[in-house]
Amino acid sequence: MQHTDKNYENQINLINENLVKMGSILEQQFSDALKVVASRDQNLANKVIEKDDLINQLNHDISDLVFQIIAMRQPMADDLRFLFCSIKIIRDLERIGDHLTTVAKKGYRVSTNIPDQLIEKLEVLGGKASVMTHDALNCLFERKLAQADQIAERDDIIDTLHGNFIKDVLSYMKENDDFIPDSLALIQISKGIERIGDYVTNIMEEVHFLIEGKYNNS
Amino acid sequence: MVNAITTENVNVFYGDKQAINNISLNFLKNKVTALIGPSGCGKSTFLRCLNRMNDVIEICRVEGKISINDQDIYKDQIEVEQLREKVGMVFQKPNPFPKSIYDNVAYGPRIHGFTDKKNEMDEIVATALKKAGLFEEVKDRLNDLGTSLSGGQQQRLCIARAIAVKPEVILMDEPCSALDPIATSIIEELITELKESYTIIIVTHSMQQAARVSDKTAFFHLGNLIEEGDTTKIFTKPDNQKTNDYITGRFG
Ligand SMILES: Nc1ncnc2c1ncn2[C@@H]1O[C@H](COP(=O)(O)OP(=O)(O)O)[C@@H](O)[C@H]1O
Ligand SMILES: [Mg+2]
């Protein structure tokens, strides 16, 4: 049901639209950043880095809109939960953007002499984090918890994969001391993706609150 | 948790038009319960059942069971006067009697024969005015007309008048709708203090006011009780979609 006051309805819709925009840009960023890791494409990396400004801008725009609505409209119930959720997750989304920038920045400089198996492991890790991000955003936009299943477990898997990857890179480093800077870049990329998993887990908690009115563990 | 008032299957009719449909709702002692809902949904009608104010409306008929301390107020041998002593009421528009401030407050205690000693009556009046947060403002002009006070002061005078007969329950029907924001804040703060001693049931069309002052909220729609519960829950995650839509401004 729509709000009787059309202006209010439009304000709430505008926040939702901006969130959708932020989410879709991030998903594109994710896919591009992973492509950069695989292809070392510098142009694509620059594109990812430049687009981060857009995400920062949306973060501020949404924050302003929420701030205004709270001041002017005294929102209640599902509106209040939506605004509260929005204000919390835009920070997480913005951080995810930062980490994707790191992935792109480090990604295109990694030497092509690095063994493919290592790069492929990063792609697997990144793929999982990317799907997880997509699922969490879907839950938000559809107001359904269906795809929220096992988000925490999926984050655990990402942590494990990240841990294993670090071990792999360390042993590679020991044998190949010419590639220590590249190996460090790989570790930073993996760490960035692992952090994204944490942020998505936070987002999912907020979406749970939005839908159920309480946190998952309470 | 003790109930001050219990109601069971209450139906109210004005002639053959039904205004309240089978409502059962209990009111916890020393809590503030807010009744909210769109105009005409039956809040005032229901409130008036609780101290039989509907008796004076010729065409009004009340069915069901309403009890105060397990005493059925429509059946048991309870005098309406006695009931109103237990269940006081404050109305939308402050309505002090055209008498002095002192006499406004002393009116009830006199009728009920609380005392015939002047110094005891002075004490009763002062105590009620203090509880209503008005004493300091009027103590030097107790003989002035009640109607000479500001709107907010008049409403507090009406609260003092209600308190003076030592009620258990105070019913308030949109008590702040004629007041400015500061006078409203003063009354709201007062309500929170008063619940230490009384059970308060307040009808309000301001959702924010219900959220600010009440512990429990009941949402009425078209004569039906749609949902009741803890105020924090009703305003953050109500169970019923209709409640959600009303409090977020989607209808009403
Ligand atoms: N004295 C009356 N005579 C006839 N109908 C009445 C009377 N008082 C209220 N009603 C009707 O009962 C319904 C509920 O009114 P009321 O209790 O005043 O609602 P609210 O307080 O929620 O605005 C409305 O349809 C109203 O028209
Ligand atoms: Mg009314």
Short mmCIF file of C-alpha atoms and ligand atoms in Angstrom, two decimals:
data_model
loop_
_atom_site.label_atom_id
_atom_site.label_comp_id
_atom_site.label_asym_id
_atom_site.label_seq_id
_atom_site.Cartn_x
_atom_site.Cartn_y
_atom_site.Cartn_z
CA MET A 1 0.00 0.00 0.00
CA GLN A 2 1.27 3.47 -0.86
CA HIS A 3 1.60 6.37 1.53
CA THR A 4 -1.32 8.75 1.45
CA ASP A 5 1.17 11.60 1.13
CA LYS A 6 2.63 11.21 -2.35
CA ASN A 7 5.70 13.28 -1.49
CA TYR A 8 6.53 10.91 1.31
CA GLU A 9 5.97 7.92 -0.96
CA ASN A 10 8.33 9.49 -3.51
CA GLN A 11 11.01 10.20 -0.93
CA ILE A 12 11.01 6.60 0.28
CA ASN A 13 11.01 5.35 -3.31
CA LEU A 14 13.94 7.59 -4.16
CA ILE A 15 16.00 5.99 -1.41
CA ASN A 16 15.11 2.57 -2.69
CA GLU A 17 16.02 3.53 -6.24
CA ASN A 18 19.36 4.90 -5.11
CA LEU A 19 20.05 1.69 -3.20
CA VAL A 20 19.24 -0.35 -6.28
CA LYS A 21 21.58 1.87 -8.28
CA MET A 22 24.34 1.50 -5.70
CA GLY A 23 23.87 -2.27 -5.67
CA SER A 24 23.94 -2.65 -9.42
CA ILE A 25 27.05 -0.50 -9.77
CA LEU A 26 28.74 -2.59 -7.10
CA GLU A 27 27.86 -5.83 -8.82
CA GLN A 28 29.33 -4.49 -12.05
CA GLN A 29 32.41 -3.36 -10.14
CA PHE A 30 32.75 -6.80 -8.66
CA SER A 31 32.63 -8.55 -11.99
CA ASP A 32 35.06 -6.04 -13.56
CA ALA A 33 37.50 -6.23 -10.65
CA LEU A 34 37.63 -10.03 -10.92
CA LYS A 35 38.17 -9.71 -14.68
CA VAL A 36 41.10 -7.40 -13.96
CA VAL A 37 42.65 -10.06 -11.74
CA ALA A 38 42.28 -12.63 -14.50
CA SER A 39 43.32 -10.42 -17.44
CA ARG A 40 45.55 -7.71 -15.86
CA ASP A 41 43.57 -5.25 -17.98
CA GLN A 42 44.71 -1.79 -16.86
CA ASN A 43 41.94 0.10 -18.65
CA LEU A 44 39.31 -1.96 -16.93
CA ALA A 45 41.11 -1.43 -13.63
CA ASN A 46 40.98 2.34 -14.15
CA LYS A 47 37.30 2.12 -14.88
CA VAL A 48 36.71 0.31 -11.57
CA ILE A 49 38.80 2.88 -9.71
CA GLU A 50 36.98 5.83 -11.27
CA LYS A 51 33.54 4.42 -10.64
CA ASP A 52 34.20 4.26 -6.92
CA ASP A 53 33.43 8.00 -6.77
CA LEU A 54 29.90 7.23 -7.89
CA ILE A 55 29.44 4.81 -5.03
CA ASN A 56 30.76 7.35 -2.54
CA GLN A 57 28.38 9.92 -3.98
CA LEU A 58 25.38 7.60 -3.66
CA ASN A 59 26.38 6.85 -0.08
CA HIS A 60 26.15 10.56 0.72
CA ASP A 61 22.97 11.11 -1.28
CA ILE A 62 21.15 8.28 0.47
CA SER A 63 22.43 9.40 3.84
CA ASP A 64 21.08 12.94 3.22
CA LEU A 65 17.69 11.62 2.15
CA VAL A 66 17.35 9.39 5.20
CA PHE A 67 18.41 12.24 7.46
CA GLN A 68 15.76 14.52 5.96
CA ILE A 69 12.97 11.98 6.23
CA ILE A 70 13.75 11.28 9.87
CA ALA A 71 13.71 14.99 10.64
CA MET A 72 10.57 15.83 8.68
CA ARG A 73 8.36 12.78 8.83
CA GLN A 74 8.91 10.83 12.04
CA PRO A 75 8.84 7.49 10.21
CA MET A 76 7.40 4.42 11.88
CA ALA A 77 7.26 0.64 11.55
CA ASP A 78 8.40 -0.74 8.17
CA ASP A 79 9.43 2.74 6.95
CA LEU A 80 11.54 3.24 10.04
CA ARG A 81 13.13 -0.18 9.70
CA PHE A 82 13.88 0.47 6.04
CA LEU A 83 15.56 3.82 6.76
CA PHE A 84 17.51 2.38 9.66
CA CYS A 85 18.63 -0.54 7.52
CA SER A 86 19.55 1.77 4.63
CA ILE A 87 21.70 4.04 6.72
CA LYS A 88 23.61 1.08 8.08
CA ILE A 89 24.14 -0.87 4.88
CA ILE A 90 25.25 2.04 2.70
CA ARG A 91 28.39 2.19 4.81
CA ASP A 92 28.99 -1.48 4.20
CA LEU A 93 28.33 -1.06 0.49
CA GLU A 94 30.71 1.86 0.33
CA ARG A 95 33.43 -0.21 2.04
CA ILE A 96 32.84 -3.07 -0.37
CA GLY A 97 33.45 -0.53 -3.14
CA ASP A 98 36.75 0.46 -1.51
CA HIS A 99 37.90 -3.14 -1.38
CA LEU A 100 36.95 -3.72 -5.00
CA THR A 101 39.07 -0.70 -5.88
CA THR A 102 41.97 -2.36 -4.08
CA VAL A 103 41.36 -5.60 -5.96
CA ALA A 104 41.48 -3.72 -9.27
CA LYS A 105 44.49 -1.57 -8.31
CA LYS A 106 46.57 -4.52 -7.22
CA GLY A 107 45.11 -6.88 -9.78
CA TYR A 108 46.37 -5.38 -13.00
CA ARG A 109 49.94 -5.14 -11.74
CA VAL A 110 50.34 -8.78 -10.82
CA SER A 111 52.98 -10.36 -13.05
CA THR A 112 51.73 -12.73 -15.73
CA ASN A 113 54.45 -15.11 -14.56
CA ILE A 114 52.44 -15.89 -11.46
CA PRO A 115 51.13 -19.46 -11.82
CA ASP A 116 47.56 -19.75 -13.14
CA GLN A 117 46.53 -22.01 -10.27
CA LEU A 118 46.98 -19.15 -7.81
CA ILE A 119 44.99 -16.74 -9.97
CA GLU A 120 42.26 -19.32 -10.43
CA LYS A 121 41.96 -19.76 -6.68
CA LEU A 122 41.45 -16.02 -6.37
CA GLU A 123 38.77 -16.17 -9.03
CA VAL A 124 36.96 -18.92 -7.14
CA LEU A 125 37.16 -16.94 -3.94
CA GLY A 126 35.99 -13.75 -5.68
CA GLY A 127 33.19 -15.59 -7.45
CA LYS A 128 31.80 -16.85 -4.16
CA ALA A 129 31.94 -13.41 -2.56
CA SER A 130 30.30 -11.90 -5.62
CA VAL A 131 27.37 -14.34 -5.61
CA MET A 132 26.99 -13.79 -1.89
CA THR A 133 26.79 -10.03 -2.45
CA HIS A 134 24.22 -10.51 -5.17
CA ASP A 135 22.07 -12.74 -2.97
CA ALA A 136 22.16 -10.35 -0.03
CA LEU A 137 21.15 -7.43 -2.25
CA ASN A 138 18.32 -9.50 -3.71
CA CYS A 139 17.01 -10.22 -0.22
CA LEU A 140 17.05 -6.49 0.43
CA PHE A 141 15.23 -5.49 -2.73
CA GLU A 142 12.68 -8.30 -2.65
CA ARG A 143 12.23 -8.11 1.14
CA LYS A 144 12.59 -11.88 1.28
CA LEU A 145 14.96 -13.87 3.39
CA ALA A 146 14.95 -16.89 1.05
CA GLN A 147 18.43 -16.38 -0.36
CA ALA A 148 19.83 -15.31 2.98
CA ASP A 149 20.25 -18.94 3.88
CA GLN A 150 23.68 -19.79 5.04
CA ILE A 151 25.16 -16.38 4.41
CA ALA A 152 27.15 -16.76 7.62
CA GLU A 153 28.25 -20.26 6.60
CA ARG A 154 29.20 -18.98 3.17
CA ASP A 155 31.31 -16.32 4.85
CA ASP A 156 33.06 -19.06 6.85
CA ILE A 157 33.89 -20.85 3.61
CA ILE A 158 35.35 -17.64 2.22
CA ASP A 159 37.46 -17.21 5.36
CA THR A 160 38.77 -20.77 4.99
CA LEU A 161 39.54 -20.34 1.29
CA HIS A 162 41.32 -17.09 2.09
CA GLY A 163 43.38 -18.80 4.83
CA ASN A 164 44.36 -21.61 2.48
CA PHE A 165 45.24 -19.16 -0.25
CA ILE A 166 47.59 -17.25 2.06
CA LYS A 167 49.40 -20.50 2.84
CA ASP A 168 49.72 -21.26 -0.86
CA VAL A 169 51.09 -17.82 -1.62
CA LEU A 170 53.54 -17.98 1.28
CA SER A 171 55.02 -21.23 0.09
CA TYR A 172 55.17 -19.85 -3.43
CA MET A 173 56.99 -16.77 -2.13
CA LYS A 174 59.62 -18.88 -0.37
CA GLU A 175 60.53 -20.55 -3.65
CA ASN A 176 60.27 -17.44 -5.82
CA ASP A 177 61.79 -14.43 -4.13
CA ASP A 178 61.69 -12.43 -7.38
CA PHE A 179 57.93 -12.37 -7.04
CA ILE A 180 57.56 -11.18 -3.46
CA PRO A 181 55.85 -7.87 -4.43
CA ASP A 182 53.40 -9.75 -6.68
CA SER A 183 52.74 -12.29 -3.96
CA LEU A 184 52.00 -9.50 -1.50
CA ALA A 185 49.55 -8.04 -4.01
CA LEU A 186 47.83 -11.42 -4.25
CA ILE A 187 47.52 -11.50 -0.48
CA GLN A 188 46.02 -8.02 -0.44
CA ILE A 189 43.51 -8.98 -3.09
CA SER A 190 42.51 -12.08 -1.16
CA LYS A 191 42.27 -10.09 2.06
CA GLY A 192 40.05 -7.52 0.31
CA ILE A 193 37.69 -10.22 -0.86
CA GLU A 194 37.64 -11.80 2.57
CA ARG A 195 36.66 -8.43 4.08
CA ILE A 196 33.87 -8.09 1.53
CA GLY A 197 32.45 -11.35 2.88
CA ASP A 198 32.33 -9.76 6.33
CA TYR A 199 30.52 -6.70 5.02
CA VAL A 200 27.98 -8.82 3.18
CA THR A 201 27.38 -10.71 6.40
CA ASN A 202 26.69 -7.38 8.15
CA ILE A 203 24.32 -6.37 5.38
CA MET A 204 22.44 -9.62 5.70
CA GLU A 205 21.99 -9.03 9.43
CA GLU A 206 20.48 -5.63 8.70
CA VAL A 207 18.21 -7.05 6.02
CA HIS A 208 17.06 -9.64 8.52
CA PHE A 209 16.23 -6.81 10.91
CA LEU A 210 14.41 -4.95 8.15
CA ILE A 211 12.21 -7.92 7.37
CA GLU A 212 11.74 -9.52 10.78
CA GLY A 213 12.07 -6.53 13.11
CA LYS A 214 14.81 -8.26 15.08
CA TYR A 215 18.29 -9.54 14.57
CA ASN A 216 18.83 -13.16 13.64
CA ASN A 217 20.45 -14.13 16.92
CA SER A 218 18.05 -12.32 19.26
CA MET B 1 1.09 -7.85 35.92
CA VAL B 2 -2.32 -6.93 37.30
CA ASN B 3 -5.19 -5.67 35.19
CA ALA B 4 -6.93 -2.52 36.34
CA ILE B 5 -9.74 -2.99 33.85
CA THR B 6 -10.78 -6.02 31.86
CA THR B 7 -13.25 -5.98 28.99
CA GLU B 8 -14.81 -8.97 27.32
CA ASN B 9 -16.78 -9.13 24.08
CA VAL B 10 -17.83 -5.50 24.20
CA ASN B 11 -20.33 -4.42 21.55
CA VAL B 12 -21.64 -0.90 21.35
CA PHE B 13 -24.57 0.30 19.26
CA TYR B 14 -25.90 3.75 18.49
CA GLY B 15 -29.47 2.86 17.56
CA ASP B 16 -28.99 0.00 15.13
CA LYS B 17 -25.56 1.16 14.00
CA GLN B 18 -22.80 -0.88 15.60
CA ALA B 19 -19.79 1.23 16.64
CA ILE B 20 -17.75 -1.38 18.55
CA ASN B 21 -17.48 -4.99 17.41
CA ASN B 22 -16.81 -7.59 20.01
CA ILE B 23 -13.73 -6.06 21.59
CA SER B 24 -11.89 -7.74 24.45
CA LEU B 25 -9.06 -5.66 25.79
CA ASN B 26 -7.40 -5.47 29.19
CA PHE B 27 -5.61 -2.55 30.78
CA LEU B 28 -2.61 -3.13 33.00
CA LYS B 29 -2.45 -1.38 36.33
CA ASN B 30 -0.02 1.55 36.53
CA LYS B 31 0.59 1.52 32.81
CA VAL B 32 -0.36 3.95 30.09
CA THR B 33 -2.38 2.40 27.30
CA ALA B 34 -2.97 4.40 24.12
CA LEU B 35 -5.95 3.84 21.85
CA ILE B 36 -5.17 4.85 18.29
CA GLY B 37 -6.98 4.61 14.97
CA PRO B 38 -8.60 6.76 12.30
CA SER B 39 -11.41 9.18 13.18
CA GLY B 40 -14.68 7.44 13.78
CA CYS B 41 -13.14 4.03 14.50
CA GLY B 42 -14.69 3.96 17.96
CA LYS B 43 -11.89 5.04 20.30
CA SER B 44 -13.99 7.55 22.23
CA THR B 45 -16.98 5.25 22.26
CA PHE B 46 -14.91 2.46 23.77
CA LEU B 47 -13.25 4.81 26.25
CA ARG B 48 -16.61 6.10 27.40
CA CYS B 49 -17.77 2.55 28.15
CA LEU B 50 -15.10 2.31 30.82
CA ASN B 51 -16.81 4.78 33.13
CA ARG B 52 -20.31 4.50 31.68
CA MET B 53 -20.22 7.91 30.08
CA ASN B 54 -22.28 6.35 27.29
CA ASP B 55 -25.20 6.01 29.72
CA VAL B 56 -26.15 9.61 29.04
CA ILE B 57 -26.44 9.00 25.30
CA GLU B 58 -30.03 7.90 24.83
CA ILE B 59 -29.56 5.72 21.74
CA CYS B 60 -26.36 4.09 22.96
CA ARG B 61 -26.43 0.44 24.04
CA VAL B 62 -23.44 -1.40 25.53
CA GLU B 63 -23.14 -5.20 25.60
CA GLY B 64 -20.43 -7.36 27.08
CA LYS B 65 -18.54 -7.43 30.32
CA ILE B 66 -16.39 -4.65 31.71
CA SER B 67 -14.82 -5.17 35.12
CA ILE B 68 -12.78 -3.09 37.46
CA ASN B 69 -11.13 -5.11 40.21
CA ASP B 70 -13.31 -8.03 39.16
CA GLN B 71 -16.45 -6.00 39.67
CA ASP B 72 -18.74 -5.86 36.63
CA ILE B 73 -19.42 -2.15 36.21
CA TYR B 74 -22.60 -2.67 34.23
CA LYS B 75 -24.13 -5.41 36.38
CA ASP B 76 -22.97 -5.35 39.97
CA GLN B 77 -24.55 -3.05 42.45
CA ILE B 78 -22.21 -0.23 41.67
CA GLU B 79 -23.43 3.35 41.61
CA VAL B 80 -22.34 5.35 38.60
CA GLU B 81 -21.13 8.06 40.99
CA GLN B 82 -18.96 5.53 42.74
CA LEU B 83 -17.64 4.28 39.42
CA ARG B 84 -16.70 7.76 38.22
CA GLU B 85 -14.84 8.26 41.48
CA LYS B 86 -12.72 5.27 40.58
CA VAL B 87 -12.48 6.10 36.90
CA GLY B 88 -11.90 9.77 36.22
CA MET B 89 -11.96 11.45 32.85
CA VAL B 90 -10.16 14.28 31.08
CA PHE B 91 -11.59 15.57 27.84
CA GLN B 92 -10.29 16.97 24.60
CA LYS B 93 -11.19 20.54 25.38
CA PRO B 94 -10.21 21.67 28.88
CA ASN B 95 -13.54 22.18 30.63
CA PRO B 96 -12.99 23.74 34.06
CA PHE B 97 -16.15 24.72 35.90
CA PRO B 98 -16.83 28.45 35.99
CA LYS B 99 -15.58 28.48 39.55
CA SER B 100 -12.34 29.27 41.33
CA ILE B 101 -9.29 27.12 40.84
CA TYR B 102 -9.71 25.91 44.40
CA ASP B 103 -13.37 25.00 43.96
CA ASN B 104 -12.70 23.19 40.71
CA VAL B 105 -10.42 20.79 42.55
CA ALA B 106 -12.50 20.65 45.75
CA TYR B 107 -15.69 19.91 43.83
CA GLY B 108 -15.33 16.13 43.69
CA PRO B 109 -14.03 15.63 47.21
CA ARG B 110 -16.97 17.72 48.50
CA ILE B 111 -19.56 15.74 46.56
CA HIS B 112 -18.07 12.50 47.79
CA GLY B 113 -17.95 13.88 51.33
CA PHE B 114 -14.23 13.37 51.79
CA THR B 115 -14.07 15.96 54.59
CA ASP B 116 -15.80 19.00 55.97
CA LYS B 117 -12.71 20.45 57.59
CA LYS B 118 -11.26 23.44 55.78
CA ASN B 119 -7.62 22.60 56.51
CA GLU B 120 -8.08 19.02 55.30
CA MET B 121 -9.72 20.22 52.12
CA ASP B 122 -6.86 22.69 51.61
CA GLU B 123 -4.51 19.75 51.85
CA ILE B 124 -6.49 17.66 49.35
CA VAL B 125 -6.59 20.56 46.87
CA ALA B 126 -2.88 21.31 47.25
CA THR B 127 -1.92 17.65 46.84
CA ALA B 128 -4.01 17.24 43.70
CA LEU B 129 -2.62 20.46 42.20
CA LYS B 130 0.92 19.33 43.01
CA LYS B 131 0.37 15.96 41.40
CA ALA B 132 -0.98 17.71 38.34
CA GLY B 133 2.14 19.88 38.24
CA LEU B 134 0.14 23.06 38.61
CA PHE B 135 0.50 24.04 42.27
CA GLU B 136 3.56 26.29 41.94
CA GLU B 137 1.92 28.27 39.15
CA VAL B 138 -1.39 28.88 40.93
CA LYS B 139 -0.74 28.70 44.67
CA ASP B 140 -1.04 32.50 45.06
CA ARG B 141 -4.23 32.78 43.03
CA LEU B 142 -6.36 29.84 44.10
CA ASN B 143 -9.43 32.05 44.16
CA ASP B 144 -9.06 33.14 40.53
CA LEU B 145 -11.43 31.57 38.05
CA GLY B 146 -10.26 28.26 36.56
CA THR B 147 -11.17 29.63 33.18
CA SER B 148 -8.66 32.47 33.60
CA LEU B 149 -5.77 30.02 33.19
CA SER B 150 -4.00 29.24 29.93
CA GLY B 151 -5.19 26.23 27.91
CA GLY B 152 -2.42 23.97 29.13
CA GLN B 153 -2.96 25.09 32.73
CA GLN B 154 -6.70 24.51 32.38
CA GLN B 155 -6.05 20.98 31.20
CA ARG B 156 -3.78 20.36 34.18
CA LEU B 157 -6.51 21.80 36.39
CA CYS B 158 -8.91 19.24 34.92
CA ILE B 159 -6.34 16.55 35.67
CA ALA B 160 -6.08 17.86 39.25
CA ARG B 161 -9.87 17.77 39.48
CA ALA B 162 -9.87 14.16 38.32
CA ILE B 163 -7.07 13.20 40.71
CA ALA B 164 -8.66 14.89 43.73
CA VAL B 165 -11.21 12.10 44.18
CA LYS B 166 -8.41 9.51 44.29
CA PRO B 167 -9.33 7.53 41.21
CA GLU B 168 -7.66 4.29 40.17
CA VAL B 169 -7.96 4.93 36.48
CA ILE B 170 -7.81 8.15 34.47
CA LEU B 171 -9.32 8.20 30.99
CA MET B 172 -8.06 10.88 28.65
CA ASP B 173 -9.70 11.61 25.33
CA GLU B 174 -7.26 13.52 23.11
CA PRO B 175 -6.18 15.65 26.08
CA CYS B 176 -3.60 17.67 24.15
CA SER B 177 -5.37 18.31 20.89
CA ALA B 178 -6.19 21.89 21.89
CA LEU B 179 -2.74 22.60 23.30
CA ASP B 180 0.48 24.04 21.90
CA PRO B 181 3.65 21.88 21.79
CA ILE B 182 5.08 23.12 25.09
CA ALA B 183 1.80 22.66 26.98
CA THR B 184 1.60 19.24 25.32
CA SER B 185 5.08 18.30 26.51
CA ILE B 186 4.18 19.30 30.05
CA ILE B 187 1.06 17.10 29.99
CA GLU B 188 2.99 14.21 28.46
CA GLU B 189 5.63 14.40 31.16
CA LEU B 190 2.85 14.55 33.71
CA ILE B 191 1.22 11.42 32.29
CA THR B 192 4.46 9.53 32.82
CA GLU B 193 4.59 10.71 36.44
CA LEU B 194 0.92 9.96 37.07
CA LYS B 195 1.18 6.33 36.06
CA GLU B 196 3.10 5.69 39.27
CA SER B 197 -0.21 6.17 41.07
CA TYR B 198 -2.86 5.57 38.42
CA THR B 199 -3.70 3.51 35.41
CA ILE B 200 -4.04 5.75 32.37
CA ILE B 201 -5.91 5.14 29.17
CA ILE B 202 -5.41 7.79 26.53
CA VAL B 203 -7.08 8.26 23.19
CA THR B 204 -4.85 10.18 20.85
CA HIS B 205 -4.84 10.93 17.15
CA SER B 206 -1.14 11.68 17.36
CA MET B 207 0.87 8.57 16.70
CA GLN B 208 3.97 10.29 18.00
CA GLN B 209 2.19 11.07 21.23
CA ALA B 210 1.10 7.46 21.63
CA ALA B 211 4.70 6.40 20.98
CA ARG B 212 6.04 8.91 23.49
CA VAL B 213 3.76 8.34 26.45
CA SER B 214 2.30 4.86 26.34
CA ASP B 215 3.50 1.44 27.42
CA LYS B 216 0.79 -0.39 25.52
CA THR B 217 -0.97 0.57 22.33
CA ALA B 218 -4.22 -0.71 20.88
CA PHE B 219 -5.09 -0.03 17.25
CA PHE B 220 -8.79 0.29 16.37
CA HIS B 221 -10.22 0.24 12.87
CA LEU B 222 -13.91 0.42 11.92
CA GLY B 223 -15.00 -0.56 15.41
CA ASN B 224 -12.64 -3.55 15.54
CA LEU B 225 -9.56 -4.04 17.67
CA ILE B 226 -6.93 -4.89 15.07
CA GLU B 227 -3.88 -5.26 17.23
CA GLU B 228 -2.65 -4.47 20.72
CA GLY B 229 0.72 -4.87 22.32
CA ASP B 230 3.83 -3.21 23.64
CA THR B 231 4.11 0.28 22.21
CA THR B 232 7.67 -0.25 21.05
CA LYS B 233 6.58 -3.29 19.11
CA ILE B 234 3.51 -1.64 17.59
CA PHE B 235 5.59 1.26 16.29
CA THR B 236 8.57 -0.73 15.08
CA LYS B 237 7.29 -4.12 13.97
CA PRO B 238 3.54 -4.54 14.30
CA ASP B 239 2.20 -8.01 13.49
CA ASN B 240 -0.73 -6.80 11.47
CA GLN B 241 -0.29 -5.26 8.02
CA LYS B 242 -3.22 -2.90 8.64
CA THR B 243 -1.53 -1.57 11.76
CA ASN B 244 1.68 -1.06 9.82
CA ASP B 245 -0.15 0.75 7.02
CA TYR B 246 -2.00 3.02 9.41
CA ILE B 247 0.95 4.08 11.53
CA THR B 248 3.14 4.69 8.51
CA GLY B 249 0.54 6.98 6.97
CA ARG B 250 -0.73 4.70 4.23
CA PHE B 251 -4.39 5.22 5.16
CA GLY B 252 -6.53 6.96 7.74
N1 LIG C 1 -23.58 10.16 20.12
C1 LIG C 1 -23.52 9.43 19.00
N2 LIG C 1 -24.61 9.11 18.31
C2 LIG C 1 -24.57 8.37 17.17
N3 LIG C 1 -23.42 7.89 16.66
C3 LIG C 1 -22.28 8.17 17.30
C4 LIG C 1 -22.25 8.95 18.49
N4 LIG C 1 -20.97 9.07 18.90
C5 LIG C 1 -20.23 8.39 18.00
N5 LIG C 1 -21.00 7.86 17.05
C6 LIG C 1 -20.54 7.06 15.89
O1 LIG C 1 -19.79 5.96 16.37
C7 LIG C 1 -18.64 5.76 15.59
C8 LIG C 1 -17.40 5.87 16.46
O2 LIG C 1 -17.26 7.21 16.89
P1 LIG C 1 -16.18 7.65 17.96
O3 LIG C 1 -16.20 6.69 19.09
O4 LIG C 1 -16.42 9.08 18.28
O5 LIG C 1 -14.83 7.47 17.13
P2 LIG C 1 -13.36 8.07 17.39
O6 LIG C 1 -13.29 8.55 18.80
O7 LIG C 1 -12.45 6.93 17.12
O8 LIG C 1 -13.16 9.17 16.39
C9 LIG C 1 -18.68 6.80 14.47
O9 LIG C 1 -19.24 6.19 13.35
C10 LIG C 1 -19.59 7.85 15.03
O10 LIG C 1 -20.26 8.51 14.01
MG MG C 2 -12.88 10.52 19.52
#
